[in-house]
Each structure stands twice: as structure tokens, then as C-alpha cells.
PDB file of C-alpha atoms in Angstrom:
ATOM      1  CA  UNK O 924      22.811 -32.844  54.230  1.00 71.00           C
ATOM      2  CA  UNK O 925      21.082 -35.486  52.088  1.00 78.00           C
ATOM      3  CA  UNK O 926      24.133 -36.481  50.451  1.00 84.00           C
ATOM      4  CA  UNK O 927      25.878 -37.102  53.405  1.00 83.00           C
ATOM      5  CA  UNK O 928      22.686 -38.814  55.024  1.00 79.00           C
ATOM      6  CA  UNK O 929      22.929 -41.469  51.697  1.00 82.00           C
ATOM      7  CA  UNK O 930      26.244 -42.000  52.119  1.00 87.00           C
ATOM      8  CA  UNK O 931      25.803 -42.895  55.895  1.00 82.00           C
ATOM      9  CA  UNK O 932      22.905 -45.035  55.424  1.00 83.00           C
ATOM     10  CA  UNK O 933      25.199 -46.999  51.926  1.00 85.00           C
ATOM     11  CA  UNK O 934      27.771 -47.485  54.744  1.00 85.00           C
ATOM     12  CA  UNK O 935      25.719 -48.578  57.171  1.00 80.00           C
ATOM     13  CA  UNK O 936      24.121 -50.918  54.992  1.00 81.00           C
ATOM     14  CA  UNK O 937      27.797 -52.338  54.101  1.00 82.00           C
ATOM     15  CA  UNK O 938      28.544 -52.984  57.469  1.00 79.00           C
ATOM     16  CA  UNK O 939      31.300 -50.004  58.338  1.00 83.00           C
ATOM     17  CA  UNK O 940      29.986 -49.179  61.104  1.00 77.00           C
ATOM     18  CA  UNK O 941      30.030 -51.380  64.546  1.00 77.00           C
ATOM     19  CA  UNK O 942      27.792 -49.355  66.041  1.00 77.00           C
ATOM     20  CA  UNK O 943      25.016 -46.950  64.945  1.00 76.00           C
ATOM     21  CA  UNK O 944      23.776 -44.124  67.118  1.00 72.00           C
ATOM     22  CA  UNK O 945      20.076 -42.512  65.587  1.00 69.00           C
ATOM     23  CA  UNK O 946      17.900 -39.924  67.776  1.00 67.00           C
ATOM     24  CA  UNK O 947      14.703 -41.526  68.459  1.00 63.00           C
ATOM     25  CA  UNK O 948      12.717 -38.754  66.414  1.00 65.00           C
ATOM     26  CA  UNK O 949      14.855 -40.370  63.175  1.00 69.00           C
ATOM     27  CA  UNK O 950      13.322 -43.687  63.426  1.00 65.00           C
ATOM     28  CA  UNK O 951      10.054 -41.967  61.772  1.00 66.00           C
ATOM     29  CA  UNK O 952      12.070 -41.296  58.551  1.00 73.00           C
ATOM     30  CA  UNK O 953      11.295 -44.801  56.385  1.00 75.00           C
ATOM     31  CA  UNK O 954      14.442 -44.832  54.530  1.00 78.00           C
ATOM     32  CA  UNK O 955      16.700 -44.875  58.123  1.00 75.00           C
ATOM     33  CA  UNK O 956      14.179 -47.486  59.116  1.00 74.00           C
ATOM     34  CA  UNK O 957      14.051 -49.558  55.862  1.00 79.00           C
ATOM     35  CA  UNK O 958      17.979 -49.881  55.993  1.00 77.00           C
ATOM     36  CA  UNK O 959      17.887 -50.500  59.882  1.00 74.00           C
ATOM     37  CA  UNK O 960      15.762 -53.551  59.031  1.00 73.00           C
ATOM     38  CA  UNK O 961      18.003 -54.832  56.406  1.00 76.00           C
ATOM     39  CA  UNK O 962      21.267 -55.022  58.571  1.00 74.00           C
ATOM     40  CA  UNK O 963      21.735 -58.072  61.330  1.00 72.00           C
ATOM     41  CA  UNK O 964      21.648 -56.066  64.415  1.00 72.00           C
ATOM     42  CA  UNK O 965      22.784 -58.128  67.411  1.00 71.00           C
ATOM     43  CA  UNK O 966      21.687 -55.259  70.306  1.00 68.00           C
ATOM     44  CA  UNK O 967      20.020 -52.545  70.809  1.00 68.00           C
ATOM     45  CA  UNK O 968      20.375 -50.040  73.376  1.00 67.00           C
ATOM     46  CA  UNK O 969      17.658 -47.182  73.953  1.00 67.00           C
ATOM     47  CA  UNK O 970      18.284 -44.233  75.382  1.00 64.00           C
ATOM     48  CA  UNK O 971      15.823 -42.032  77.274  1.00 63.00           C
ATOM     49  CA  UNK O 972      17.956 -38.843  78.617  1.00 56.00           C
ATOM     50  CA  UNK O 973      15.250 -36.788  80.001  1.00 50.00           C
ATOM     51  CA  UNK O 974      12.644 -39.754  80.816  1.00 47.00           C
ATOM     52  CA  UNK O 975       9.875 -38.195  78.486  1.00 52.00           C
ATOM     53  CA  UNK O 976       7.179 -41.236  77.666  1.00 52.00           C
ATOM     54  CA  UNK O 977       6.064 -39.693  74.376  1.00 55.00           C
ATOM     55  CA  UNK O 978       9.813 -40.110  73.535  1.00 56.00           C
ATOM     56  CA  UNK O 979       9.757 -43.713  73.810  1.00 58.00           C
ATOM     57  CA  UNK O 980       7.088 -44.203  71.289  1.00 60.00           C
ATOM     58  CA  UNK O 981       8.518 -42.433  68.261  1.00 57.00           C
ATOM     59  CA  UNK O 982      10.702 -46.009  69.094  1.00 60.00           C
ATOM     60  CA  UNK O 983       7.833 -48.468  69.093  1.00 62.00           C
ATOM     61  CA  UNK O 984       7.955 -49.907  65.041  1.00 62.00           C
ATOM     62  CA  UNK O 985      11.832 -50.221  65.746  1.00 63.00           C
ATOM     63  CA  UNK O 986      11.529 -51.732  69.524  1.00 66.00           C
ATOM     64  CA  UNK O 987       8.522 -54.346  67.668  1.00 66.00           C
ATOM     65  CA  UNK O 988      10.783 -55.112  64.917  1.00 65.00           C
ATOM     66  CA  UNK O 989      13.697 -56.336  66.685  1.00 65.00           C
ATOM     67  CA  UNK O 990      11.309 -58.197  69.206  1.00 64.00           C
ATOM     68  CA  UNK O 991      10.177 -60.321  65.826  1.00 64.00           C
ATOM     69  CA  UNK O 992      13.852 -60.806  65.251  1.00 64.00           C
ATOM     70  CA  UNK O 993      14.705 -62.072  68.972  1.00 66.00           C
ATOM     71  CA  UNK O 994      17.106 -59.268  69.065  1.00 67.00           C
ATOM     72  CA  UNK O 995      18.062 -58.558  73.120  1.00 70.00           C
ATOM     73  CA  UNK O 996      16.882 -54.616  73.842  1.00 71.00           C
ATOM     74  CA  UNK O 997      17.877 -52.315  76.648  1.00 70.00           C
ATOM     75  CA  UNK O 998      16.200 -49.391  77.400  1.00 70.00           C
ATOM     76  CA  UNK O 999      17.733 -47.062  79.794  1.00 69.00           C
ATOM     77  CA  UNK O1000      15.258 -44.162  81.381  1.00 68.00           C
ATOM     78  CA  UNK O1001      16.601 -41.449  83.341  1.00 63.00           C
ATOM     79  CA  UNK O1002      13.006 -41.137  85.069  1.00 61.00           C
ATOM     80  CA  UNK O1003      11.045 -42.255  88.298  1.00 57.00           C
ATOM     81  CA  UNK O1004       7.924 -41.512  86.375  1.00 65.00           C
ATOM     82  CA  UNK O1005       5.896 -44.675  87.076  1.00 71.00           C
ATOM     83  CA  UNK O1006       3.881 -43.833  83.050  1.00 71.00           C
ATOM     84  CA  UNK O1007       7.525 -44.540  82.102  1.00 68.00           C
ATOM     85  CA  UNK O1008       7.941 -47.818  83.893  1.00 71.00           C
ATOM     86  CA  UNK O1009       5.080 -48.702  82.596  1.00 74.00           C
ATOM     87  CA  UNK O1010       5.339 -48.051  78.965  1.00 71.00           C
ATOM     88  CA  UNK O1011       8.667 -49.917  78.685  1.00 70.00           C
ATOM     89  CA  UNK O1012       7.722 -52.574  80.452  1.00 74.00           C
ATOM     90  CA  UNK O1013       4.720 -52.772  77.687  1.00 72.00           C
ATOM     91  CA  UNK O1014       7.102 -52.217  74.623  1.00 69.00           C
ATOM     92  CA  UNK O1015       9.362 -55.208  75.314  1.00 70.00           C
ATOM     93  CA  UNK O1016       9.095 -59.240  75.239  1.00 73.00           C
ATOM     94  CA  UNK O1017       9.886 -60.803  78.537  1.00 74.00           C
ATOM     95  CA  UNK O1018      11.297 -57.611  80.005  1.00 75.00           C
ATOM     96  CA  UNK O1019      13.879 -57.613  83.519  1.00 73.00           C
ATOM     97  CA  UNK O1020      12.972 -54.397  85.446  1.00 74.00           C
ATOM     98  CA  UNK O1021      16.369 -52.659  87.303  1.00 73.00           C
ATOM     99  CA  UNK O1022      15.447 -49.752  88.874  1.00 71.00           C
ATOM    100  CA  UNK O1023      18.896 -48.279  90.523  1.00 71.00           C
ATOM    101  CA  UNK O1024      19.053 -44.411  92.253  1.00 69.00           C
ATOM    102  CA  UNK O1025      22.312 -42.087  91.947  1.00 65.00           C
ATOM    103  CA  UNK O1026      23.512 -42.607  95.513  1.00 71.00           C
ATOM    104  CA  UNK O1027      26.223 -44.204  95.692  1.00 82.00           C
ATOM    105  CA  UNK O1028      28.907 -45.460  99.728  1.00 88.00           C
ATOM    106  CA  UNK O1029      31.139 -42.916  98.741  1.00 92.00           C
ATOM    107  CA  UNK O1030      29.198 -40.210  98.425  1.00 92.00           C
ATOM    108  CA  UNK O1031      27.797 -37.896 100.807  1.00 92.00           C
ATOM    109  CA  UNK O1032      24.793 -35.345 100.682  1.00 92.00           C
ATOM    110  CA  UNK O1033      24.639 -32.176 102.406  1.00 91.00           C
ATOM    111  CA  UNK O1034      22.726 -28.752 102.782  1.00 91.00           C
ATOM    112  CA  UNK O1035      24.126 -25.646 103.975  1.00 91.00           C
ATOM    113  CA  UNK O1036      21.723 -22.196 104.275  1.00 89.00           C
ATOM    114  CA  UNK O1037      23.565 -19.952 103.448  1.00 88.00           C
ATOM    115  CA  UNK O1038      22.996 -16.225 103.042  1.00 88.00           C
ATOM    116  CA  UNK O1039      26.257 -15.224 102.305  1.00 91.00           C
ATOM    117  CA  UNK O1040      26.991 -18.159  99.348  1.00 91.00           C
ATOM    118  CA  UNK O1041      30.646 -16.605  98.450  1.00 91.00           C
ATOM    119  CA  UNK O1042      31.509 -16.607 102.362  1.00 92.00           C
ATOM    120  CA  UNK O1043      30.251 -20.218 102.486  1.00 92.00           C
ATOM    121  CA  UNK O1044      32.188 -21.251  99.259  1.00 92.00           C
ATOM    122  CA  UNK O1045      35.325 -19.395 100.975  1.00 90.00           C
ATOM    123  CA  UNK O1046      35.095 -21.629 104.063  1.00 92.00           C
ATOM    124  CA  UNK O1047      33.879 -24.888 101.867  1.00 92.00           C
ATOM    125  CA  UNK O1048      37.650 -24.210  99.819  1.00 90.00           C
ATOM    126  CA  UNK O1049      39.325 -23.719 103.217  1.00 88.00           C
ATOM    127  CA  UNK O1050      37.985 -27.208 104.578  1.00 90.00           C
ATOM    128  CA  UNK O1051      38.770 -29.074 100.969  1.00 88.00           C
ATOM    129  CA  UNK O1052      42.526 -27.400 100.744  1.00 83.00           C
ATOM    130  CA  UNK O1053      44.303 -29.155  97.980  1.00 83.00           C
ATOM    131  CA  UNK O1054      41.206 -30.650  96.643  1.00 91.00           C
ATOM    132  CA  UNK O1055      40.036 -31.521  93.429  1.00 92.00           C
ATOM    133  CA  UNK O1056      36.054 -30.133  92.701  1.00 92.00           C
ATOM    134  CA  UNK O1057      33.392 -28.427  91.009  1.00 93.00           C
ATOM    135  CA  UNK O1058      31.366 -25.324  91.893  1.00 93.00           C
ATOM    136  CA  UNK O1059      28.170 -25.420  89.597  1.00 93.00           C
ATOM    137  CA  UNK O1060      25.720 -22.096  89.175  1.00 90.00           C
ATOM    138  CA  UNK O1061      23.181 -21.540  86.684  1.00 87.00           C
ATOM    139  CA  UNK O1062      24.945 -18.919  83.875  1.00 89.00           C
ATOM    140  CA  UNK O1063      28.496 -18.432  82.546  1.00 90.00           C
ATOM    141  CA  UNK O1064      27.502 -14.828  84.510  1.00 91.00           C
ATOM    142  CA  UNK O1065      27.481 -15.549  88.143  1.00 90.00           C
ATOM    143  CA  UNK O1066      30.455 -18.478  86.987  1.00 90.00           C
ATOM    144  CA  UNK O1067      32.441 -15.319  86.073  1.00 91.00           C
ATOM    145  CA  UNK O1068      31.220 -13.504  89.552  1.00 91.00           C
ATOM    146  CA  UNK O1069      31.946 -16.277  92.179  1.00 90.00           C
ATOM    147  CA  UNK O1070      35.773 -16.647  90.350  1.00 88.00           C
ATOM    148  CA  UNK O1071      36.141 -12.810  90.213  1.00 88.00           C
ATOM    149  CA  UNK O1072      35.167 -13.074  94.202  1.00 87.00           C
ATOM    150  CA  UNK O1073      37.398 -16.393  94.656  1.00 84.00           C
ATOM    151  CA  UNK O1074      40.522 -15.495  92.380  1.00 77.00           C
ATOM    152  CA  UNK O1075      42.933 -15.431  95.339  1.00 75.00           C
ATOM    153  CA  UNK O1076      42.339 -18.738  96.316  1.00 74.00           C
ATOM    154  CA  UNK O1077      45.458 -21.362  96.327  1.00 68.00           C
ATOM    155  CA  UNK O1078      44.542 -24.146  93.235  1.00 66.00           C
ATOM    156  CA  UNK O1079      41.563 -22.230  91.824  1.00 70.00           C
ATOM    157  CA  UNK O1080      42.393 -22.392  87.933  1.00 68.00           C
ATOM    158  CA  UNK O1081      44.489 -26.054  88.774  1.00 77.00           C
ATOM    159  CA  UNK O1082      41.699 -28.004  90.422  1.00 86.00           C
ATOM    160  CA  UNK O1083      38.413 -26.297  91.055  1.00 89.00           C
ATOM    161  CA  UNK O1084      36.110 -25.917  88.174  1.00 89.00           C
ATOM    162  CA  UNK O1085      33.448 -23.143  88.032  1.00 90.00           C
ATOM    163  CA  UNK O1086      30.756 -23.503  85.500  1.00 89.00           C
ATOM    164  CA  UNK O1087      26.789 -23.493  84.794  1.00 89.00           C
ATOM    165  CA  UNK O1088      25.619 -26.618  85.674  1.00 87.00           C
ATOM    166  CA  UNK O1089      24.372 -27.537  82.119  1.00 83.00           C
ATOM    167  CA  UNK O1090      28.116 -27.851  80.830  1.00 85.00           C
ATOM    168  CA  UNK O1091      28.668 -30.685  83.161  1.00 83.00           C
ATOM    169  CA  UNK O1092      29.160 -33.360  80.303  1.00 82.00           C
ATOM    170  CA  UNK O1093      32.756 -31.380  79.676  1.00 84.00           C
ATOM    171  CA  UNK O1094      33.791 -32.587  83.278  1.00 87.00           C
ATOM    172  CA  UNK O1095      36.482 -35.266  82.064  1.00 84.00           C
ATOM    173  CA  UNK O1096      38.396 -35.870  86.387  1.00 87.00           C
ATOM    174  CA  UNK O1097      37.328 -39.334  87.509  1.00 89.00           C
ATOM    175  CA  UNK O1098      39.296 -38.029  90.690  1.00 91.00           C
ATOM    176  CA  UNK O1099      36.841 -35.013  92.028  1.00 92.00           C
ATOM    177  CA  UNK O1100      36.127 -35.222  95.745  1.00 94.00           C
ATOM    178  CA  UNK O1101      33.235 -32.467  96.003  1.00 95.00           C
ATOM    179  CA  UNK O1102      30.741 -30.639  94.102  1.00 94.00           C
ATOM    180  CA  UNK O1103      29.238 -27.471  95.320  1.00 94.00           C
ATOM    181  CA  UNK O1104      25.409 -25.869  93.936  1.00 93.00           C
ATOM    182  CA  UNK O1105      25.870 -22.625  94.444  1.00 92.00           C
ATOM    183  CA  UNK O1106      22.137 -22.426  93.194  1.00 89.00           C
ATOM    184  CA  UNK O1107      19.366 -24.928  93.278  1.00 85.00           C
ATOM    185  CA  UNK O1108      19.038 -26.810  90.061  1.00 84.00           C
ATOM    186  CA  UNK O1109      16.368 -26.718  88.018  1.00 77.00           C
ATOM    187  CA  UNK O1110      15.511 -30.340  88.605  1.00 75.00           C
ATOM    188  CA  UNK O1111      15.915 -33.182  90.313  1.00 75.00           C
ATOM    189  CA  UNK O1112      16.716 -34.904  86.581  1.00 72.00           C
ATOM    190  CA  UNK O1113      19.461 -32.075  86.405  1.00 80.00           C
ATOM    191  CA  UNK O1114      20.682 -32.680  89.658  1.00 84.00           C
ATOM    192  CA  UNK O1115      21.216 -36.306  89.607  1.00 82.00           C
ATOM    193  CA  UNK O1116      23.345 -36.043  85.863  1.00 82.00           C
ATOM    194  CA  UNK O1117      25.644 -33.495  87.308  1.00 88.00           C
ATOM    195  CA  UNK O1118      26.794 -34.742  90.419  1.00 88.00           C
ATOM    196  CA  UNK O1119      27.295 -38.165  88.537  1.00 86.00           C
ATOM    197  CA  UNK O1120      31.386 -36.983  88.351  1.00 88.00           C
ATOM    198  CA  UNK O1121      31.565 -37.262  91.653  1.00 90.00           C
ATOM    199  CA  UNK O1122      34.101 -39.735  93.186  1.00 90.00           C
ATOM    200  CA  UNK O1123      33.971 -42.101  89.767  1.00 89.00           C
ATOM    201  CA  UNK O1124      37.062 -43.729  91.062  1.00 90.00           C
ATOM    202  CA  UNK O1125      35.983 -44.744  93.736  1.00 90.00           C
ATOM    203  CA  UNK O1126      36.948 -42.277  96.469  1.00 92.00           C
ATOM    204  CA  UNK O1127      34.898 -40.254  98.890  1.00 93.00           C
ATOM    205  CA  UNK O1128      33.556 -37.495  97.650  1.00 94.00           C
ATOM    206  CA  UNK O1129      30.513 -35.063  98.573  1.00 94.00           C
ATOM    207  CA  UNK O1130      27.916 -33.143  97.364  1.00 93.00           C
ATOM    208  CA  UNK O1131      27.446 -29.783  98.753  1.00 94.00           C
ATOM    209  CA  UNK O1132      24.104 -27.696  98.313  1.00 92.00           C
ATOM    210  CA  UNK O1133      23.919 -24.090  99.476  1.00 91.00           C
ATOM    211  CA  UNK O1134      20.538 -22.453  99.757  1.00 88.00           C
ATOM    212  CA  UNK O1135      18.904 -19.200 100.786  1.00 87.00           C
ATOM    213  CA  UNK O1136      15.589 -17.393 100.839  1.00 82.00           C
ATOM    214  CA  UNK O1137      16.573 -16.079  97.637  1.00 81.00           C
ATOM    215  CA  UNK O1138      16.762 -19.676  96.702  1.00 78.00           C
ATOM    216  CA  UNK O1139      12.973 -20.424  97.921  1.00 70.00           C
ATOM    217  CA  UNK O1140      11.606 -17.538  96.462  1.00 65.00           C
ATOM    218  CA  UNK O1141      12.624 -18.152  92.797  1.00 59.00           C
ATOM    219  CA  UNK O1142      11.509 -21.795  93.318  1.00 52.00           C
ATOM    220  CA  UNK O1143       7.961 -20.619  94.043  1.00 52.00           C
ATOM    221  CA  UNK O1144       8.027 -18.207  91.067  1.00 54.00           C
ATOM    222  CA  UNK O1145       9.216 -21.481  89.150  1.00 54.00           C
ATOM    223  CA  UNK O1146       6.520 -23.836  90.474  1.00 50.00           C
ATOM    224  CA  UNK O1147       3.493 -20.893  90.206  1.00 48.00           C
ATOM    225  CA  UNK O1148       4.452 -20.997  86.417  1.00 54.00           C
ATOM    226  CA  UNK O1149       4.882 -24.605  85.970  1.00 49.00           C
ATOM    227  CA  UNK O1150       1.393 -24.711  87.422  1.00 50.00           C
ATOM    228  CA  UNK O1151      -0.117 -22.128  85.292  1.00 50.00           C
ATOM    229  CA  UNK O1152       1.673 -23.618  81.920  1.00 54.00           C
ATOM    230  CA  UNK O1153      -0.291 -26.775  83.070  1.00 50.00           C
ATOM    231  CA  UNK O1154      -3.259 -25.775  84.520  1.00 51.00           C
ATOM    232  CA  UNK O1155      -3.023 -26.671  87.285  1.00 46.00           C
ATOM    233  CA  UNK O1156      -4.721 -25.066  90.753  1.00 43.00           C
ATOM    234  CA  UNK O1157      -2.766 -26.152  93.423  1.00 42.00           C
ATOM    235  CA  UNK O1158       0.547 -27.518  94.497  1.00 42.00           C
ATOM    236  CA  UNK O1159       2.281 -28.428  97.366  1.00 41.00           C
ATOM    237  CA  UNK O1160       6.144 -27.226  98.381  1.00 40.00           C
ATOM    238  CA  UNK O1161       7.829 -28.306 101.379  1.00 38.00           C
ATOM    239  CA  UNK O1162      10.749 -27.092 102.870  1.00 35.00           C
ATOM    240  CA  UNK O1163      12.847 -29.273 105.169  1.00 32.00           C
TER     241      UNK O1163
END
């Protein structure tokens, strides 16, 4: 509400607050900006969750602002779009380029086809017995089938999590030591965020992906509409 947006930006401006988070699409409001330049700001940290360019330059007065002011600025991108790259490399002064991946020594990647997923996850449980993990799938609907279809199993409501991939910020266990897909993702973007519980403290842990011709046939369906949303004529799939 506006009074509760004055009585942030009055604290902000008396120095309450150690740090300050703002969505990028708020630095276009002049009265969050004009306070923003009248505080001493000693870092800034931007960042991009879903690696969109056009995202980063609703942050370009801000970003050329605290350049004037020598102020140290991270920008982190959850991208491998090389416009990306580019366009933060552009909007900073002197800028160190890290470019890191989500694989990490103690996790492992694997594939299983599988037509029969709930078979598969049966014999996946039966190899991680006693087992901390997460079985991801794409609606709180087929979350309620697969635990209808696993509700016998030993530790299911103790230590194996079933839920649609998109709640995966809710996953608090630094100690899970698998993650199954029972369905493909819808990105690689996706992908890379939710298996990022896996094995935080350190231990081995793997990622488990089933897939089936069902699978491949709702990823063409997705790719034939991404490509007529964009216009485009042609694209190329390949399945390994």
C-alpha cells in the first residue's frame, strides 16, 4: 500500500535496514530510486533468476549510478545465454567474468527409460532403503497419484518428499542423497534450480531422470508451440 511503501522508503532512508531487497521492475519508480541514491550503499548484488536480458536493463540508471559512486556490483545470471554475458559485461566498470555450471564431485547424473515410471520409482526406493530424497512431477495431481501408488513403502512420509517440481524452494534437508524426475522438466533453467538440494552437505547424492515415449511426445508438442509462438520454421530435437 502507499502508506506502507512511505514508511519503508522513511526507514530506509534512516538507515534501519542493513540490507534492502527491490525487484528490478521497482527501480523505474523515481521516488525508490531518488531515496536509493541518497543512502551510502557499500554493495550491490543483482539478481537475474530466470536469465532474461530485458530484465537486466530495467537495472541500468541504478547499475550506472553506483559505477559513478565506485560502489563494487555483482550480478548473478542464472543463464548460458551468450546476449546475457554480453550485456553485463557492458553494464559494469572493470567487470571479472565467473562462469560456474551446477555439477558438482558428489553428484551423479543418470537416465532411466522407463515405461512403467511407478515400477521404476518402486525399485529406485528399494536400492535407496533408508534414504533421504525427493521425487519431483509436474502437478500436486500426479504428486497425489505416485504417493497413493507408493503409500506402503517403509520411510515414505519420514524421508521421501513428493512434490511438483516448482515448490522446490520449500526443500529445507541439506542431507538428501537423490532426486528423482518422474517427468521431464520444463527446462533446463528449471532443472538445474531444483536439483540444487542435492547433497548440500557434502555427501553423494544423485540425480535420477526417468523418461518414456510419453515423455518425447509432449516435448515435441512443447517445442512445435514454442516455435509457432516465435515464428519460427524449423527446429532441431535430438534424442540420445
Amino acid at each position: 500500500s502507499p502508506t506502507k511503501k512511505r514508511s519503508i522508503m522513511r526507514d530506509i532512508r534512516n538507515g534501519t535496514y542493513k540490507i534492502v531487497y527491490a525487484a528490478l521492475s521497482e527501480l523505474n519508480d523515481s521516488e525508490i530510486m531518488n531515496v536509493l541514491r541518497s543512502v551510502e550503499i557499500s554493495m550491490s548484488a543483482i539478481i537475474l533468476q530466470w536469465g532474461q536480458p530485458d530484465r537486466l536493463k530495467e537495472s541500468k540508471e541504478l547499475i550506472a549510478s553506483l559505477s559513478t559512486k565506485r560502489i563494487p556490483t555483482v550480478i548473478f545470471a542464472n543463464s548460458t545465454s551468450p546476449l546475457l554475458r554480453q550485456e553485463c559485461m557492458r553494464s559494469l566498470v572493470s567487470p571479472l567474468r565467473i562462469i560456474t555450471g551446477f555439477n558438482r564431485p558428489n553428484v551423479t547424473f543418470r537416465v532411466i527409460r522407463a515405461e512403467k515410471k511407478i515400477s521404476a520409482l518402486n525399485e529406485i526406493l528399494e536400492q535407496k532403503k533408508d534414504l533421504p530424497g525427493v521425487i519431483y512431477c509436474s502437478n500436486p495431481e500426479t504428486a497425489y497419484k505416485i504417493r497413493e501408488n507408493l503409500r506402503d513403502h517403509p520411510g515414505l512420509d519420514e524421508k521421501i518428499i513428493i512434490m511438483p517440481g516448482a515448490l522446490y524452494r520449500e526443500i529445507q534437508r541439506r542431507d538428501i542423497r537423490f532426486i528423482v524426475h518422474y517427468e521431464l522438466p520444463g527446462n533446463l533453467a528449471s532443472y538445474s534450480q531444483e536439483i540444487n538440494c542435492a547433497g548440500i552437505d557434502g555427501s553423494t547424492s544423485e540425480c535420477i531422470m526417468l523418461v518414456s515415449r510419453k515423455d518425447f511426445s509432449t516435448a515435441d508438442k512443447s517445442v512445435i508451440k514454442f516455435c509457432e509462438e516465435k515464428n519460427q520454421k524449423a527446429a532441431l530435437m535430438l534424442y540420445l
